[in-house]
Amino acid sequence: ALGKGSDLEKAFATAALVYNNSADAEGKLSKAETKDLLLTQFGGFIRGQENKPKYQEIISSLDEELENKIDFEDFMILLVSLTLMSDLLQEIKNVKTTK
């Protein structure tokens, strides 16, 4: 759908596609499914973060209240939060690209 889109548009479209392929008929994920999706699809960003209090808080919240589900908006907030605290973000910032 975004074959001619920008890199950023393609990145967000990919995140939406990954989410939608895992979501239920209501377009939501259980917290356990969300945690599994983050661990399998976002591992590079969360690897090494296990001892950070904010990471522990986020992951703990996914282990609680089994009835509550995550919608796409909340999922994207999780992705952004995990990205901002990630050690990988600093590595990305240090990379210079030329176009």
PDB file of C-alpha atoms in Angstrom:
ATOM      1  CA  ALA A   1       0.000   0.000   0.000  1.00  0.00           C
ATOM      2  CA  LEU A   2       2.896   2.341   0.661  1.00  0.00           C
ATOM      3  CA  GLY A   3       5.301   1.159  -2.014  1.00  0.00           C
ATOM      4  CA  LYS A   4       6.096   4.777  -2.836  1.00  0.00           C
ATOM      5  CA  GLY A   5       5.915   6.005   0.746  1.00  0.00           C
ATOM      6  CA  SER A   6       8.768   7.472   2.725  1.00  0.00           C
ATOM      7  CA  ASP A   7      10.933   5.327   4.986  1.00  0.00           C
ATOM      8  CA  LEU A   8       9.069   6.642   8.015  1.00  0.00           C
ATOM      9  CA  GLU A   9       5.664   5.927   6.470  1.00  0.00           C
ATOM     10  CA  LYS A  10       6.784   2.400   5.605  1.00  0.00           C
ATOM     11  CA  ALA A  11       8.071   1.874   9.161  1.00  0.00           C
ATOM     12  CA  PHE A  12       4.729   2.855  10.681  1.00  0.00           C
ATOM     13  CA  ALA A  13       2.818   0.841   8.100  1.00  0.00           C
ATOM     14  CA  THR A  14       4.929  -2.187   9.018  1.00  0.00           C
ATOM     15  CA  ALA A  15       4.218  -1.666  12.731  1.00  0.00           C
ATOM     16  CA  ALA A  16       0.489  -1.461  11.970  1.00  0.00           C
ATOM     17  CA  LEU A  17       0.642  -4.592   9.812  1.00  0.00           C
ATOM     18  CA  VAL A  18       2.515  -6.594  12.454  1.00  0.00           C
ATOM     19  CA  TYR A  19       0.022  -5.465  15.092  1.00  0.00           C
ATOM     20  CA  ASN A  20      -3.030  -6.195  12.909  1.00  0.00           C
ATOM     21  CA  ASN A  21      -1.753  -9.657  11.985  1.00  0.00           C
ATOM     22  CA  SER A  22      -1.611 -10.524  15.695  1.00  0.00           C
ATOM     23  CA  ALA A  23      -4.764  -8.737  16.889  1.00  0.00           C
ATOM     24  CA  ASP A  24      -8.124 -10.355  17.498  1.00  0.00           C
ATOM     25  CA  ALA A  25     -11.343  -9.593  15.593  1.00  0.00           C
ATOM     26  CA  GLU A  26     -11.830  -6.447  17.707  1.00  0.00           C
ATOM     27  CA  GLY A  27      -8.381  -5.211  16.711  1.00  0.00           C
ATOM     28  CA  LYS A  28      -6.879  -5.761  20.157  1.00  0.00           C
ATOM     29  CA  LEU A  29      -4.213  -7.904  21.805  1.00  0.00           C
ATOM     30  CA  SER A  30      -4.271  -9.479  25.218  1.00  0.00           C
ATOM     31  CA  LYS A  31      -1.503  -8.243  27.469  1.00  0.00           C
ATOM     32  CA  ALA A  32       0.209 -11.651  27.230  1.00  0.00           C
ATOM     33  CA  GLU A  33       0.048 -11.493  23.418  1.00  0.00           C
ATOM     34  CA  THR A  34       1.420  -7.962  23.538  1.00  0.00           C
ATOM     35  CA  LYS A  35       4.347  -9.074  25.671  1.00  0.00           C
ATOM     36  CA  ASP A  36       5.082 -11.988  23.313  1.00  0.00           C
ATOM     37  CA  LEU A  37       4.876  -9.699  20.274  1.00  0.00           C
ATOM     38  CA  LEU A  38       7.276  -7.217  21.850  1.00  0.00           C
ATOM     39  CA  LEU A  39       9.744  -9.953  22.780  1.00  0.00           C
ATOM     40  CA  THR A  40       9.686 -11.545  19.313  1.00  0.00           C
ATOM     41  CA  GLN A  41       9.375  -8.472  17.087  1.00  0.00           C
ATOM     42  CA  PHE A  42      11.103  -5.766  19.139  1.00  0.00           C
ATOM     43  CA  GLY A  43      13.825  -7.752  20.864  1.00  0.00           C
ATOM     44  CA  GLY A  44      16.675  -5.637  19.541  1.00  0.00           C
ATOM     45  CA  PHE A  45      15.289  -2.595  21.310  1.00  0.00           C
ATOM     46  CA  ILE A  46      14.426  -4.297  24.590  1.00  0.00           C
ATOM     47  CA  ARG A  47      17.454  -6.566  24.931  1.00  0.00           C
ATOM     48  CA  GLY A  48      19.584  -5.399  27.852  1.00  0.00           C
ATOM     49  CA  GLN A  49      16.821  -3.271  29.358  1.00  0.00           C
ATOM     50  CA  GLU A  50      15.685  -5.885  31.881  1.00  0.00           C
ATOM     51  CA  ASN A  51      17.243  -4.135  34.891  1.00  0.00           C
ATOM     52  CA  LYS A  52      15.819  -0.702  34.151  1.00  0.00           C
ATOM     53  CA  PRO A  53      12.932   0.196  36.484  1.00  0.00           C
ATOM     54  CA  LYS A  54      10.801   1.671  33.678  1.00  0.00           C
ATOM     55  CA  TYR A  55      11.202  -1.480  31.575  1.00  0.00           C
ATOM     56  CA  GLN A  56      10.251  -3.632  34.549  1.00  0.00           C
ATOM     57  CA  GLU A  57       7.214  -1.426  35.136  1.00  0.00           C
ATOM     58  CA  ILE A  58       6.061  -1.777  31.521  1.00  0.00           C
ATOM     59  CA  ILE A  59       6.543  -5.543  31.401  1.00  0.00           C
ATOM     60  CA  SER A  60       4.944  -6.005  34.835  1.00  0.00           C
ATOM     61  CA  SER A  61       1.881  -4.106  33.643  1.00  0.00           C
ATOM     62  CA  LEU A  62       1.531  -6.649  30.822  1.00  0.00           C
ATOM     63  CA  ASP A  63       1.549  -9.503  33.330  1.00  0.00           C
ATOM     64  CA  GLU A  64      -1.341  -8.014  35.312  1.00  0.00           C
ATOM     65  CA  GLU A  65      -5.092  -7.832  34.673  1.00  0.00           C
ATOM     66  CA  LEU A  66      -5.519 -10.605  32.151  1.00  0.00           C
ATOM     67  CA  GLU A  67      -8.914  -9.319  30.971  1.00  0.00           C
ATOM     68  CA  ASN A  68      -7.612  -5.981  29.765  1.00  0.00           C
ATOM     69  CA  LYS A  69      -6.549  -5.775  26.164  1.00  0.00           C
ATOM     70  CA  ILE A  70      -4.216  -3.443  24.327  1.00  0.00           C
ATOM     71  CA  ASP A  71      -5.429  -1.436  21.338  1.00  0.00           C
ATOM     72  CA  PHE A  72      -3.170  -0.166  18.555  1.00  0.00           C
ATOM     73  CA  GLU A  73      -2.780   3.269  20.124  1.00  0.00           C
ATOM     74  CA  ASP A  74      -1.569   1.795  23.427  1.00  0.00           C
ATOM     75  CA  PHE A  75       0.692  -0.593  21.537  1.00  0.00           C
ATOM     76  CA  MET A  76       2.358   2.289  19.705  1.00  0.00           C
ATOM     77  CA  ILE A  77       2.845   4.129  23.006  1.00  0.00           C
ATOM     78  CA  LEU A  78       4.598   1.005  24.340  1.00  0.00           C
ATOM     79  CA  LEU A  79       6.835   0.877  21.260  1.00  0.00           C
ATOM     80  CA  VAL A  80       7.799   4.523  21.623  1.00  0.00           C
ATOM     81  CA  SER A  81       8.406   4.168  25.369  1.00  0.00           C
ATOM     82  CA  LEU A  82      10.599   1.115  24.890  1.00  0.00           C
ATOM     83  CA  THR A  83      12.472   2.811  22.044  1.00  0.00           C
ATOM     84  CA  LEU A  84      13.219   5.912  24.109  1.00  0.00           C
ATOM     85  CA  MET A  85      14.763   3.907  26.942  1.00  0.00           C
ATOM     86  CA  SER A  86      16.659   1.521  24.695  1.00  0.00           C
ATOM     87  CA  ASP A  87      20.442   1.419  24.544  1.00  0.00           C
ATOM     88  CA  LEU A  88      20.000   0.704  20.839  1.00  0.00           C
ATOM     89  CA  LEU A  89      18.573   4.204  20.362  1.00  0.00           C
ATOM     90  CA  GLN A  90      21.914   5.743  21.330  1.00  0.00           C
ATOM     91  CA  GLU A  91      23.684   3.503  18.828  1.00  0.00           C
ATOM     92  CA  ILE A  92      21.202   4.577  16.135  1.00  0.00           C
ATOM     93  CA  LYS A  93      21.793   8.233  16.980  1.00  0.00           C
ATOM     94  CA  ASN A  94      25.526   7.724  16.431  1.00  0.00           C
ATOM     95  CA  VAL A  95      25.033   6.383  12.905  1.00  0.00           C
ATOM     96  CA  LYS A  96      25.333   8.941  10.144  1.00  0.00           C
ATOM     97  CA  THR A  97      23.721   8.186   6.816  1.00  0.00           C
ATOM     98  CA  THR A  98      24.173   9.913   3.505  1.00  0.00           C
ATOM     99  CA  LYS A  99      21.463  10.404   0.946  1.00  0.00           C
TER     100      LYS A  99
END
